[in-house]
Coordinates of C-alpha atoms and ligand atoms in Angstrom, one line a residue:
X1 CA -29.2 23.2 125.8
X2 CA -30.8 26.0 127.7
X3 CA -27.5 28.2 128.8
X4 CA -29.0 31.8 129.8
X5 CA -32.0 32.4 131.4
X6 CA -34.5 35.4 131.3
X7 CA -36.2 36.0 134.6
X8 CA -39.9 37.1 134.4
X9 CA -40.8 38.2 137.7
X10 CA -39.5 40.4 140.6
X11 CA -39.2 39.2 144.5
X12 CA -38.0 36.0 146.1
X13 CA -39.3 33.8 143.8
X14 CA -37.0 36.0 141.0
X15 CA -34.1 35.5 143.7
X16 CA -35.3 31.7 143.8
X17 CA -34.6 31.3 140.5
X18 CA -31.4 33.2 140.2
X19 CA -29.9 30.9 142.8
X20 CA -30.9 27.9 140.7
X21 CA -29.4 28.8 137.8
X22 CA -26.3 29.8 139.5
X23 CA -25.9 26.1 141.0
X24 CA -26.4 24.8 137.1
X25 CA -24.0 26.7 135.4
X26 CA -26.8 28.7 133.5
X27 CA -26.8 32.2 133.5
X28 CA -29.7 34.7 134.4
X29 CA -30.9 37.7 133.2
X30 CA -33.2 39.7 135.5
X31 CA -35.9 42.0 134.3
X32 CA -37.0 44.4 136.4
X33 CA -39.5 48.1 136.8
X34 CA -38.0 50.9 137.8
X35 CA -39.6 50.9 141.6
X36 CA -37.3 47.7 141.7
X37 CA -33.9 48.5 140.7
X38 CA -32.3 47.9 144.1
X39 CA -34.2 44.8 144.4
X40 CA -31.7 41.8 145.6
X41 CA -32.8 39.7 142.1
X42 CA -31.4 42.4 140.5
X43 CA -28.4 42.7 142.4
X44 CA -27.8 39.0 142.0
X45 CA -28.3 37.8 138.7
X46 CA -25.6 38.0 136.0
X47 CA -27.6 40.5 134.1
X48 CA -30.8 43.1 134.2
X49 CA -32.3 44.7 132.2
X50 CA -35.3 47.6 133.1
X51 CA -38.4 46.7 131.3
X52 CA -40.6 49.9 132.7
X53 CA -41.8 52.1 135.2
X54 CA -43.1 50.7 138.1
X55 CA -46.8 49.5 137.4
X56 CA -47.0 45.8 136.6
X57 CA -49.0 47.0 133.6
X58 CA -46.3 48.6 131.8
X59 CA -43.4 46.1 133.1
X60 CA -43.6 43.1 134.6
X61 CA -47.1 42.5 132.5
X62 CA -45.2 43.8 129.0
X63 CA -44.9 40.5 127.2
X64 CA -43.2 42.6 124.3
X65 CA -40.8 44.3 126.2
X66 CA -39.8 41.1 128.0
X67 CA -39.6 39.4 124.8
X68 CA -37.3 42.4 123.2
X69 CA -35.1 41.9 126.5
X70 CA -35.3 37.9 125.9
X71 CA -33.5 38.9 122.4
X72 CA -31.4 41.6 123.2
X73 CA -29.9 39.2 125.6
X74 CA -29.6 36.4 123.5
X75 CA -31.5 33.9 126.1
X76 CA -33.0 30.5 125.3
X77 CA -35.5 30.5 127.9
X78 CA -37.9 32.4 130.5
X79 CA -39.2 31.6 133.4
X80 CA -42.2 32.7 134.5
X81 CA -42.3 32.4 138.1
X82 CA -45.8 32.8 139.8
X83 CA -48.1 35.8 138.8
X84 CA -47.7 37.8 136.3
X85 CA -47.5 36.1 133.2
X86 CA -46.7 32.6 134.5
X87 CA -50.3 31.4 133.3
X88 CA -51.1 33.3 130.3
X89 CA -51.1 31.1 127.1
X90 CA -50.6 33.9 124.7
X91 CA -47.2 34.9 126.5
X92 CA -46.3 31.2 126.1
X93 CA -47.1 31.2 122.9
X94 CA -45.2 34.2 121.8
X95 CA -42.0 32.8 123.4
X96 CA -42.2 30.0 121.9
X97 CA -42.8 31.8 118.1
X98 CA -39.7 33.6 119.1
X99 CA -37.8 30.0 119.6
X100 CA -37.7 30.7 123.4
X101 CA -38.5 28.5 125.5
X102 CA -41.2 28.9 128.4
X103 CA -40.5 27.1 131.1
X104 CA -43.9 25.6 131.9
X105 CA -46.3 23.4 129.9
X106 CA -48.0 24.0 126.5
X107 CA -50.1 27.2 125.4
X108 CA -52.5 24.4 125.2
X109 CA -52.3 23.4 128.3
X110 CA -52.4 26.5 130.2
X111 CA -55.6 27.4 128.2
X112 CA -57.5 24.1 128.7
X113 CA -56.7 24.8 133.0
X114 CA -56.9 27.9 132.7
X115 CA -60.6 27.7 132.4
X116 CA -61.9 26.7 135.4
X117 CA -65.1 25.0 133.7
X118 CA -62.7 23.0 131.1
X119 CA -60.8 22.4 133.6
X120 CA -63.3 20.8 135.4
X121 CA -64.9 18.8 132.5
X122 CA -60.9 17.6 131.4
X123 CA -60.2 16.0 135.2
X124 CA -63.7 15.0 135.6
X125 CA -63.2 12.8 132.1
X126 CA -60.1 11.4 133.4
X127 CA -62.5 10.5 136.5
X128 CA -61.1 13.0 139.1
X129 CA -64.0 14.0 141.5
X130 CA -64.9 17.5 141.2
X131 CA -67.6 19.9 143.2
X132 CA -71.0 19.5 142.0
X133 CA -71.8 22.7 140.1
X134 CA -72.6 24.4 136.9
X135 CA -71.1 22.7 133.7
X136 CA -69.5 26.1 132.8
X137 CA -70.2 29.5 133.2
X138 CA -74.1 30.9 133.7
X139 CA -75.6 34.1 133.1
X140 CA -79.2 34.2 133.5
X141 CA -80.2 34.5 136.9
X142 CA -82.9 32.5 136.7
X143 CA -81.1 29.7 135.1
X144 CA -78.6 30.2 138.6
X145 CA -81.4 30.2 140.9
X146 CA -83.1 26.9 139.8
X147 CA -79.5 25.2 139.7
X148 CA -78.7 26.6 143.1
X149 CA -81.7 25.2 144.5
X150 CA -80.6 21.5 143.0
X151 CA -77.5 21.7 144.3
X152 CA -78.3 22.4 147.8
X153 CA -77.6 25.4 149.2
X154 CA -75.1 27.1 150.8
X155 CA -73.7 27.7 147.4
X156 CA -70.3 29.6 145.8
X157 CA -70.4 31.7 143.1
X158 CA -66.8 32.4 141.6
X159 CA -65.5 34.1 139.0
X160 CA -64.5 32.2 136.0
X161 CA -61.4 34.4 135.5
X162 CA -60.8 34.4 139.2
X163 CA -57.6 33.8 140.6
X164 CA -55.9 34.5 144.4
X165 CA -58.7 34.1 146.5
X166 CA -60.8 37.2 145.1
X167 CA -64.3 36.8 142.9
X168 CA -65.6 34.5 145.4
X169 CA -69.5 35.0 147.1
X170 CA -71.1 32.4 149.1
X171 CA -74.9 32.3 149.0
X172 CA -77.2 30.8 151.7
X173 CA -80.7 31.0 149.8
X174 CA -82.7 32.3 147.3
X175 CA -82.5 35.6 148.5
X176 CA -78.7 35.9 149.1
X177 CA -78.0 34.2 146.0
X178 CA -80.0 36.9 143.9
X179 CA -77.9 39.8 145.7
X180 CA -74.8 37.6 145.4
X181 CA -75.0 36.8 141.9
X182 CA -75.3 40.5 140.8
X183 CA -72.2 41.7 143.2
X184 CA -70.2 38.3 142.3
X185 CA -70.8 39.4 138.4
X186 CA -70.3 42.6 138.7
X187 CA -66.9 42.4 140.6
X188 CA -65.8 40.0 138.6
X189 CA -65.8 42.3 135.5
X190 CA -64.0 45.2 137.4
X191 CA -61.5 43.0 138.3
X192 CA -60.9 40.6 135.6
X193 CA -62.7 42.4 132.6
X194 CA -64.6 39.2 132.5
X195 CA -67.8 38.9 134.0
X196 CA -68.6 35.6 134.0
X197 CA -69.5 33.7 137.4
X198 CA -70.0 29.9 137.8
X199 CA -71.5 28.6 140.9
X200 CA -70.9 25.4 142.7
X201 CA -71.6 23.9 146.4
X202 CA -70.0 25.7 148.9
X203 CA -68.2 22.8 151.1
X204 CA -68.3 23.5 154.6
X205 CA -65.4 23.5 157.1
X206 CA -63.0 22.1 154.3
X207 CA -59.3 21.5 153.6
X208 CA -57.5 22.4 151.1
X209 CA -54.9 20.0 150.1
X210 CA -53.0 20.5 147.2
X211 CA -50.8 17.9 144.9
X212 CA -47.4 18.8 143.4
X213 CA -46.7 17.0 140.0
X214 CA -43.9 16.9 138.0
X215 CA -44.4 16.0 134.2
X216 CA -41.3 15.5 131.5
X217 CA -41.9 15.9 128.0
X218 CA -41.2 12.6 127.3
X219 CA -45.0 11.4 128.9
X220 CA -43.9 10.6 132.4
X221 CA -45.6 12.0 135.0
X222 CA -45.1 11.8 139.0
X223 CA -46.6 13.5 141.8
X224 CA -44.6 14.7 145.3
X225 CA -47.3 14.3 147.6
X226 CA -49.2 16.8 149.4
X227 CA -49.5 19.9 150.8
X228 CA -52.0 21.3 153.4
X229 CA -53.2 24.8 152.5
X230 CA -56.3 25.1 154.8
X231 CA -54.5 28.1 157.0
X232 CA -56.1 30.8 155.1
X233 CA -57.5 34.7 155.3
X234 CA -59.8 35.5 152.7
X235 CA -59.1 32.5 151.1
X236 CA -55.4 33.6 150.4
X237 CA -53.1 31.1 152.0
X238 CA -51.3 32.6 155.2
X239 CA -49.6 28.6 155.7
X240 CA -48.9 25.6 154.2
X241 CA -47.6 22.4 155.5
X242 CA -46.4 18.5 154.4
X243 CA -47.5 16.1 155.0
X244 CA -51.0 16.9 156.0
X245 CA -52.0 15.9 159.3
X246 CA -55.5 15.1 158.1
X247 CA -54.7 12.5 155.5
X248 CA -54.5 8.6 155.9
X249 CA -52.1 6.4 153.4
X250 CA -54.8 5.5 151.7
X251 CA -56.6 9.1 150.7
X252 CA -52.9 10.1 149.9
X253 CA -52.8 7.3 147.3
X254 CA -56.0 8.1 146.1
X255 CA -55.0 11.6 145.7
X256 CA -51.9 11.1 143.9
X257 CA -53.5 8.7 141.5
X258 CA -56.2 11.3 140.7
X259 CA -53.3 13.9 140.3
X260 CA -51.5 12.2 138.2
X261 CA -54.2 11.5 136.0
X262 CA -55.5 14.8 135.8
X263 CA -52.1 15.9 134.7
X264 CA -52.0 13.1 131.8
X265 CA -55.1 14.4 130.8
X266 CA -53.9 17.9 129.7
X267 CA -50.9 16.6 128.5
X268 CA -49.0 18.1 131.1
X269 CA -45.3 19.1 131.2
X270 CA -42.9 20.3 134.0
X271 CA -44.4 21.5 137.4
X272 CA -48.0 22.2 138.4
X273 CA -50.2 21.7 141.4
X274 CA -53.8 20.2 141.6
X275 CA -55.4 21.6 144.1
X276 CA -58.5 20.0 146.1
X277 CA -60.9 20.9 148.7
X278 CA -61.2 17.8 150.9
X279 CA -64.8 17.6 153.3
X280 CA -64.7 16.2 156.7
X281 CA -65.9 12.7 155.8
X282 CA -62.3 12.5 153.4
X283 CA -64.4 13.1 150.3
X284 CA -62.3 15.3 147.8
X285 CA -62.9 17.3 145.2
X286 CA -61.0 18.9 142.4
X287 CA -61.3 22.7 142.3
X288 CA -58.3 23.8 139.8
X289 CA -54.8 23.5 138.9
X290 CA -51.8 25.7 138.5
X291 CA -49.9 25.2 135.5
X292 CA -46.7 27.0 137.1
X293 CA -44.7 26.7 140.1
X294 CA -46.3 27.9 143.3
X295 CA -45.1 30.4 146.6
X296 CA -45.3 26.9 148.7
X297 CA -43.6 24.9 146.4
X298 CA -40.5 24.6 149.1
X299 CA -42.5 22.8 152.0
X300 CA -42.4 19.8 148.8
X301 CA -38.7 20.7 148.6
X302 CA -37.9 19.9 152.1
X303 CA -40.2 17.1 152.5
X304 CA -39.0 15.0 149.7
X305 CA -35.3 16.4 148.7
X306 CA -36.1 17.8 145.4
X307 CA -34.8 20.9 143.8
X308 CA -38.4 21.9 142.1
X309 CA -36.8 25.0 140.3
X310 CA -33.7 22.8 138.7
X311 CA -36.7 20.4 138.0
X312 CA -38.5 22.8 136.0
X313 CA -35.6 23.9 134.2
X314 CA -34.3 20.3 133.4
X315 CA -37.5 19.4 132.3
X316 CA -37.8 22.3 129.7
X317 CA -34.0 21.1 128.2
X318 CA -36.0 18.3 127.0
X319 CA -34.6 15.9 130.0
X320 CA -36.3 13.1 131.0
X321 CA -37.5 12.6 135.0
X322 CA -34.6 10.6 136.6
X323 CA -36.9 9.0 139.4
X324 CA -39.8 7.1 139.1
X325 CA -42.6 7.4 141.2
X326 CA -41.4 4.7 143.5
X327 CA -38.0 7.0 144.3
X328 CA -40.0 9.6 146.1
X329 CA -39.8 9.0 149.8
X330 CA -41.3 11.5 152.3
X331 CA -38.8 11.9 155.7
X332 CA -39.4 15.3 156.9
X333 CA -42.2 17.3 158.1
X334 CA -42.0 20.9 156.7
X335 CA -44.3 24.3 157.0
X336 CA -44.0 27.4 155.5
X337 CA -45.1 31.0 156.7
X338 CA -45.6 33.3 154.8
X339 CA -44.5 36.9 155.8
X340 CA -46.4 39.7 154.6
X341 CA -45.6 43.6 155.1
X342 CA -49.2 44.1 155.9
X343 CA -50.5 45.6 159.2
X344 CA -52.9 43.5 161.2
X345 CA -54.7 46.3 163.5
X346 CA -55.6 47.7 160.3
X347 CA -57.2 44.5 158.3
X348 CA -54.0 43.3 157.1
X349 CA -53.8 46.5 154.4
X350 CA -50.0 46.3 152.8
X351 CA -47.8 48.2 154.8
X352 CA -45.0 49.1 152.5
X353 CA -41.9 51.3 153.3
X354 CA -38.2 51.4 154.0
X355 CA -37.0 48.2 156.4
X356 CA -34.7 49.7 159.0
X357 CA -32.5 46.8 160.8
X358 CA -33.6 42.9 158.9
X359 CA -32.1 39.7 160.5
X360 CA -33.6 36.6 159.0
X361 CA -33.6 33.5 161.6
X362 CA -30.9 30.3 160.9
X363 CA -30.0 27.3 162.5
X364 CA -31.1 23.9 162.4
X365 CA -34.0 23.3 159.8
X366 CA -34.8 26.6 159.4
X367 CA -34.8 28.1 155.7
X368 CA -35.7 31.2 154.8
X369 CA -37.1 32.5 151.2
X370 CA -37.0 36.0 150.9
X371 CA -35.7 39.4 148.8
X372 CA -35.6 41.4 152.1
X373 CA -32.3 43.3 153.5
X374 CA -31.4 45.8 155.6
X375 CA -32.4 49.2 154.0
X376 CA -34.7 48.0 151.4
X377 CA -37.5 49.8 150.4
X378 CA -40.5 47.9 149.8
X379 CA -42.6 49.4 146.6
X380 CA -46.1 50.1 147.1
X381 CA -47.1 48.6 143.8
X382 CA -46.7 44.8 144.3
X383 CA -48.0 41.7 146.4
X384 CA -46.9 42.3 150.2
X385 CA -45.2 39.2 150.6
X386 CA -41.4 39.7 151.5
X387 CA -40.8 36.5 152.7
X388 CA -41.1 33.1 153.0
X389 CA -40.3 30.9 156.1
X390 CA -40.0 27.3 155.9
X391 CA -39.3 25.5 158.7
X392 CA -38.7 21.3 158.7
X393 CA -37.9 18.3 161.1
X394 CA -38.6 14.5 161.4
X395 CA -42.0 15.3 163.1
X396 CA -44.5 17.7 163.1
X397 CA -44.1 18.9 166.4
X398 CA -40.6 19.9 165.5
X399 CA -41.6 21.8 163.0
X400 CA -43.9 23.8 164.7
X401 CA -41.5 24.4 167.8
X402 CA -38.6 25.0 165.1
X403 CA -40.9 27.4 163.0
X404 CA -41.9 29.7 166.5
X405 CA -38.2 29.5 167.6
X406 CA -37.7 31.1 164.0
X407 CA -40.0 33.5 164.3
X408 CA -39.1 34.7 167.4
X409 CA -35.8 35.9 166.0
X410 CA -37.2 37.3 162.8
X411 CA -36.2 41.0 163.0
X412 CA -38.0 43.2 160.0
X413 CA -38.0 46.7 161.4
X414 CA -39.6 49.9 160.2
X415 CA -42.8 48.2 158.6
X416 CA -45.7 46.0 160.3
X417 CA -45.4 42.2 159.3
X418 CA -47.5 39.2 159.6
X419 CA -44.6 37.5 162.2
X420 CA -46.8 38.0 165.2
X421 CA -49.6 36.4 164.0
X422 CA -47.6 33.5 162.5
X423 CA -46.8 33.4 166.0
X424 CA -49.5 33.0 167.2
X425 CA -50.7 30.5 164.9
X426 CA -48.0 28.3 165.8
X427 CA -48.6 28.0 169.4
X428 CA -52.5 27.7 169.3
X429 CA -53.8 24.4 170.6
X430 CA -56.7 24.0 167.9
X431 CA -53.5 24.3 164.8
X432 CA -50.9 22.8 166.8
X433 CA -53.8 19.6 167.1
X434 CA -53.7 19.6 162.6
X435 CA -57.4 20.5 163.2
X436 CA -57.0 23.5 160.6
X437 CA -59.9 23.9 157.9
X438 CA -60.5 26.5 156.0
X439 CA -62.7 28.3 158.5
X440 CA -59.8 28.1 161.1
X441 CA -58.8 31.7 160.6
X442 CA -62.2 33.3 161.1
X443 CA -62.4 31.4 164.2
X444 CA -59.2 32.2 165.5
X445 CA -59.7 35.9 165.1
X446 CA -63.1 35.6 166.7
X447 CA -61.7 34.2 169.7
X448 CA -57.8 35.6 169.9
X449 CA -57.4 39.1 171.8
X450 CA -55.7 41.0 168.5
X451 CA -52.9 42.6 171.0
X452 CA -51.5 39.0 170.5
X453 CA -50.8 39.4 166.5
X454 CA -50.7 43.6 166.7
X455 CA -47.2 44.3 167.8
Ligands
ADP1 P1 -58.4 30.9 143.3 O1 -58.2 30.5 141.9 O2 -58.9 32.3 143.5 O3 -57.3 30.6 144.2 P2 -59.8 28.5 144.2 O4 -60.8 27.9 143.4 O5 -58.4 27.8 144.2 O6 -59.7 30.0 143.8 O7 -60.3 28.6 145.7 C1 -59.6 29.2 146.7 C2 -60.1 29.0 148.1 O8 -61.5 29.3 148.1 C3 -60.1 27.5 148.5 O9 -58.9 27.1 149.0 C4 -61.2 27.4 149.5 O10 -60.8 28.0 150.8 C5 -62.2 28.4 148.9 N1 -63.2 27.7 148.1 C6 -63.2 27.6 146.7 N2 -64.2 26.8 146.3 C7 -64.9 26.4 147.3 C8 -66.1 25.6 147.5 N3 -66.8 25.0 146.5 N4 -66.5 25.3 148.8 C9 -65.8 25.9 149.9 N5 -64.8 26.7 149.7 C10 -64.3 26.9 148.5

């Protein structure tokens, strides 16, 4: 029986976790750097311990001094979070040679979907539609050409140690792809000391729609429906809703099946997300999954009642699902923003610094995610999401009107956020319509005056 906890990550999803553990009786120890020693996770859990200075590199990315914490503690578990180590197979490996438990799935697992072009031949096995592309990764740029050519262009070269939206180039024709290849390789080796690149058709105008699973480790596998990612800068999701106001009953059956299968085929266990791009005519297409749990994963909570955190950690004590697939009912409509310290008038770089006066929204439907306070001082050295705000009625509509009411009294002084532009969002006709592809943010900031979003 897992009874203590190790917390490897910093943030609210850290503070996620702690509350979790607090409603099952288990106890939590955080870890933290030293840039986050007044951070609330720390504060609230029942332990910390510091792991380092503030770098990720020599903290939060220190499987051995995690682990020596894990012991010194005496826990029988760690969970990951998102980031960090929550996908890397060695880390789960070592906890588990330690007789910790990782809260996730199997080294195995993480390795096989890990790699994008495994990943891609595993689903595609288990006869999950994936983008046509390259069957793995390609270096020769001739090779590339005469395979971009077959596909069709506009094609997407991506890196095949990519991850968050970045080692991504899109290439037109012969001539683009040539420049592109060489800036797509190269970038990808600077920032994943992995250079390889794999190209597949670039869909245009897509959706990305994304299915939560849940696995037990007794073969049973479910999925929680959908959620609608296609409200993205950069291709780094800015908001996510359920359901999605694109799909019909039947696509999301289709979907789930898929999901589900693609999960049985890695042998999957606890919670993880397959995520798809979806084309205008309802065709979709597999691009990769997470083998963790994801920022969005509370849109699902709302939407369908279930505690995706206690899930995980149920499911790693070796407990088996207690609903079948059947059991899942969907009675809400939910959407998350997300809240970033960054500063819009200057392209969205972070804007970190001390929050003067912070009042988070309440009220009906309203739930809000987030490590922020009054007086804390953001650290320069992490993501620049602070919060998380997740919004839910019996409709849509309410959502949205519930999430700009929300907004509106979100207070976060002394640092520029991403509120007014969430604002924004929420009361434009094209996203208040569920029109929303991926290309939806470009557009908007074509065509919206930036005093709107720059306050
Ligand atoms: P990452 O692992 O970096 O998150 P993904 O493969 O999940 O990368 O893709 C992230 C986003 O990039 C997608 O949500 C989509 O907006 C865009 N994208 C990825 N592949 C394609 C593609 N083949 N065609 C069009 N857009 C794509």
């Amino acid at each position: 029986m897992i009874q203590k906890i190790l917390i490897a990550n910093r943030g609210e999803i850290a503070l996620r976790i702690v509350r979790a553990c607090r409603e099952l009786g288990i106890k939590s120890l955080a870890v933290y750097s030293e840039a986050d020693a007044q951070s609330l996770h720390v504060q609230l859990a029942d332990e910390a311990i510091c792991i380092g200075p503030a770098k990720s590199a020599d903290s939060y990315l220190r499987a051995d001094r995690i682990i020596a914490a894990a012991e010194l503690a005496d826990v029988d578990a760690i969970h990951p979070g998102y980031g960090f180590l929550s996908e890397n197979a060695k880390f789960a490996e070592q906890c588990e040679s330690c007789n910790i438990k990782f809260i996730g799935p199997s080294a195995n697992a993480i390795r096989m979907m890990g790699d994008k072009a495994v990943a891609k031949d595993t689903v595609k096995k288990a006869g999950v539609p994936i983008v046509p592309g390259s069957d793995g990764p390609i270096d020769k740029e001739a090779d590339a050409v005469k395979l971009a050519r077959k596909i069709g262009y506009p094609v997407i070269i991506k890196a095949v140690a990519g991850g968050g939206g970045r080692g991504m180039r899109i290439a037109h024709n012969d001539i683009s792809f040539a420049k592109e290849f060489h800036v797509a390789r190269n970038e990808a080796e600077k920032a994943f000391g992995n250079g390889a690149v794999y190209i597949e058709k670039y869909i245009e105008k897509p959706r990305h729609i994304e299915f939560q699973i849940l696995a037990d480790s007794h073969g049973k596998v479910i999925h929680l429906g959908e959620r609608d990612c296609s409200v993205q800068r950069r291709h780094q999701k800015l908001i996510e809703e359920s359901p999605s106001p694109f799909l019909t009953p039947d696509l999301r059956k289709r979907m789930g099946k898929a999901s589900v299968k693609a999960a049985e085929a890695c042998n999957y266990e606890g919670a993880g997300t397959i995520e798809y791009l979806v084309d205008a005519q309802g065709n979709f297409y597999f691009i990769e999954m997470n083998t963790r749990i994801q920022v969005e994963h509370p849109v699902t909570e709302e939407v369908t009642g279930i505690d995706l955190i206690k899930q995980q950690i149920k499911i790693a004590n070796g407990e088996r699902l207690e609903f079948d697939q059947s059991d899942i009912t969907f009675t809400k409509h939910a959407i998350e923003c997300r809240i970033n310290a960054e500063d819009p008038a200057r392209n969205f770089i972070p804007s970190p610094g001390t929050i003067g006066l912070y009042y988070a929204p309440g009220g009906h439907g309203v739930r809000v995610d987030s490590h922020a306070y009054s007086g804390y001082a953001i650290p320069p050295y992490y993501d620049s999401m602070i919060g998380k705000l997740i919004c839910y009625g019996s409709t849509r509509k309410i959502a949205l009107e519930r999430a700009y009411r929300a907004l509106s009294e979100y207070l976060i002084g002394g640092v520029k956020t991403t509120i007014p532009l969430q604002k924004a969002i929420m009361s434009d006709p094209t996203f208040m319509e569920g029109k929303a592809t991926t290309a939806y943010m470009e557009d908007f900031f074509a065509r919206t005056p930036s005093d709107l979003f720059n306050t």
